[in-house]
PDB file of C-alpha atoms in Angstrom:
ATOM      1  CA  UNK K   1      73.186  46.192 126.099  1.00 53.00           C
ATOM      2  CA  UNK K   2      76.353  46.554 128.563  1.00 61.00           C
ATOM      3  CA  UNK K   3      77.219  49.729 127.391  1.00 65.00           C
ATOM      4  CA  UNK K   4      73.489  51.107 127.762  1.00 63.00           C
ATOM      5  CA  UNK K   5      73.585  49.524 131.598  1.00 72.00           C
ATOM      6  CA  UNK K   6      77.181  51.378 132.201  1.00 70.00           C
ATOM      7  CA  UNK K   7      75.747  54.392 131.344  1.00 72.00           C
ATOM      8  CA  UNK K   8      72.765  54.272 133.603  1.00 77.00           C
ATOM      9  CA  UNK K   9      75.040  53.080 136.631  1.00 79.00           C
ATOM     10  CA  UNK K  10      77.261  55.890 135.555  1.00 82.00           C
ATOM     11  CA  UNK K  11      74.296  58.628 135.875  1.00 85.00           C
ATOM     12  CA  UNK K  12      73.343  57.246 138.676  1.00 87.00           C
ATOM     13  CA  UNK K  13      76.801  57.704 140.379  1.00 89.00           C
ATOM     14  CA  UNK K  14      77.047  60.800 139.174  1.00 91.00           C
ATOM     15  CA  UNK K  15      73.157  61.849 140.545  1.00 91.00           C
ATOM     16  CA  UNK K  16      74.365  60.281 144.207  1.00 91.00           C
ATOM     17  CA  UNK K  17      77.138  61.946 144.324  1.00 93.00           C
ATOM     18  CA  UNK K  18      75.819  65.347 143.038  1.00 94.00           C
ATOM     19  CA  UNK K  19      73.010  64.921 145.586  1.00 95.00           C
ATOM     20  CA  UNK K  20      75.604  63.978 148.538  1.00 94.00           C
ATOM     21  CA  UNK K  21      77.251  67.371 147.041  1.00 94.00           C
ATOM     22  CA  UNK K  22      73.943  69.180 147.583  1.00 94.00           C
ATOM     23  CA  UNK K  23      73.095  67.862 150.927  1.00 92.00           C
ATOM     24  CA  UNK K  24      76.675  68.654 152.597  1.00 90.00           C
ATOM     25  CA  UNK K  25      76.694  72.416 151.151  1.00 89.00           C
ATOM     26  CA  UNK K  26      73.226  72.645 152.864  1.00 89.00           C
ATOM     27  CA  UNK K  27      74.400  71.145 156.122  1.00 86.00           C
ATOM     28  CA  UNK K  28      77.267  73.407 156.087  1.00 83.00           C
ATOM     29  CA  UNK K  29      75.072  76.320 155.228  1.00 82.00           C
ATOM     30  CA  UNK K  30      73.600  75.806 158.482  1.00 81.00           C
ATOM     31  CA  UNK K  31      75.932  76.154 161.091  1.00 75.00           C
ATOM     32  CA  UNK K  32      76.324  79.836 162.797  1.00 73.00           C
ATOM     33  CA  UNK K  33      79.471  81.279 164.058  1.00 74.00           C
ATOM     34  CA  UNK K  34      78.465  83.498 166.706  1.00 74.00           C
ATOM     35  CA  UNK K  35      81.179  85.949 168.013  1.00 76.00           C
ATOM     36  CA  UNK K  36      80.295  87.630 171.260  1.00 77.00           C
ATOM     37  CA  UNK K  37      81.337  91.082 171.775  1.00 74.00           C
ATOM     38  CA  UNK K  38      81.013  92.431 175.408  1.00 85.00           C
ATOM     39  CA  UNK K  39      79.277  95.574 175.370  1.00 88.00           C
ATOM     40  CA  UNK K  40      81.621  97.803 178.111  1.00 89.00           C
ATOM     41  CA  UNK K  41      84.588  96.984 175.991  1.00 88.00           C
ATOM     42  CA  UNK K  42      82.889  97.893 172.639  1.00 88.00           C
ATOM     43  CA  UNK K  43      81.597 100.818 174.290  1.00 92.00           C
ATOM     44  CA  UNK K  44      84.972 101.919 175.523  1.00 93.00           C
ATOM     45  CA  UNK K  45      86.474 101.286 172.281  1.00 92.00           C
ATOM     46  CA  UNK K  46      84.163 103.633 170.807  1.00 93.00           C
ATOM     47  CA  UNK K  47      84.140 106.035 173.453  1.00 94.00           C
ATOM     48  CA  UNK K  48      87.638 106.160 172.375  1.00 95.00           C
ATOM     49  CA  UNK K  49      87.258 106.500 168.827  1.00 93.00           C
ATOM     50  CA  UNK K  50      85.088 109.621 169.346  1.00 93.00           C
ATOM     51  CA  UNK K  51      87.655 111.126 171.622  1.00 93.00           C
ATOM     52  CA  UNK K  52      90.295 110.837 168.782  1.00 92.00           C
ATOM     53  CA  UNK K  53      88.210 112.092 166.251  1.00 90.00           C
ATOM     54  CA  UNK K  54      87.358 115.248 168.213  1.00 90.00           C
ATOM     55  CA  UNK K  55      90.639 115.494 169.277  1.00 90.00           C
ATOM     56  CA  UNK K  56      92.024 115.643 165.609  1.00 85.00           C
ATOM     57  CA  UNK K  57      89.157 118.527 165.260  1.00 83.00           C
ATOM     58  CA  UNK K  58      90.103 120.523 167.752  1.00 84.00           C
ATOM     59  CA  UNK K  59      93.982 120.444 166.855  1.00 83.00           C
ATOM     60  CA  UNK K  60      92.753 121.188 162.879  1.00 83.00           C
ATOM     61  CA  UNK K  61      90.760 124.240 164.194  1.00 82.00           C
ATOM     62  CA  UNK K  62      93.888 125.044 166.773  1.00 81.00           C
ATOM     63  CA  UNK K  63      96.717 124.946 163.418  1.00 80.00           C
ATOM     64  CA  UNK K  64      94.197 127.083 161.784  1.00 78.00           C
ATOM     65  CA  UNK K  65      93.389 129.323 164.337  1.00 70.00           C
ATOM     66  CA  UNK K  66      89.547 128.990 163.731  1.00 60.00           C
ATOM     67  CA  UNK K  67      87.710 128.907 167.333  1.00 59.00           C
ATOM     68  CA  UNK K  68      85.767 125.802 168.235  1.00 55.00           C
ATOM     69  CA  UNK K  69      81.548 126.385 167.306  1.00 56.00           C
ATOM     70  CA  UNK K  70      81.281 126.356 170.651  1.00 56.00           C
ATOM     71  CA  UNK K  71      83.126 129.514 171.204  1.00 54.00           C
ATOM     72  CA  UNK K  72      81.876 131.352 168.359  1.00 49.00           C
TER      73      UNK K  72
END
């Protein structure tokens, strides 16, 4: 009969702390991490990204002696 009552204490441990496992990975599952961007710098920063990109273009069509489209 003591063995039979370990083992029930045992499972119940083990269900407490499973369900103390549960509820903490929900809590955590709820918190948020916002990250705020402001919008003139993103916009700059991709302002800038274009102007690299066609800048790249125009030397490519420049090295190859192609005239831009808007030439043509």
């Amino acid at each position: 009969m003591q063995s039979l009552n370990k083992g029930i204490v045992m499972k119940d441990r083990i269900a407490g702390l499973l369900a103390a496992l549960v509820c903490a990975l929900a809590l955590g599952g709820c918190v948020t991490i916002n990250i705020y961007f402001p919008a003139a710098a993103a916009e700059k920063a991709a302002d800038k990204i274009i102007d690299e990109v066609w800048q790249i273009k125009k030397d490519a069509d420049a090295a190859s002696g192609d005239k831009p489209a808007a030439a043509r």
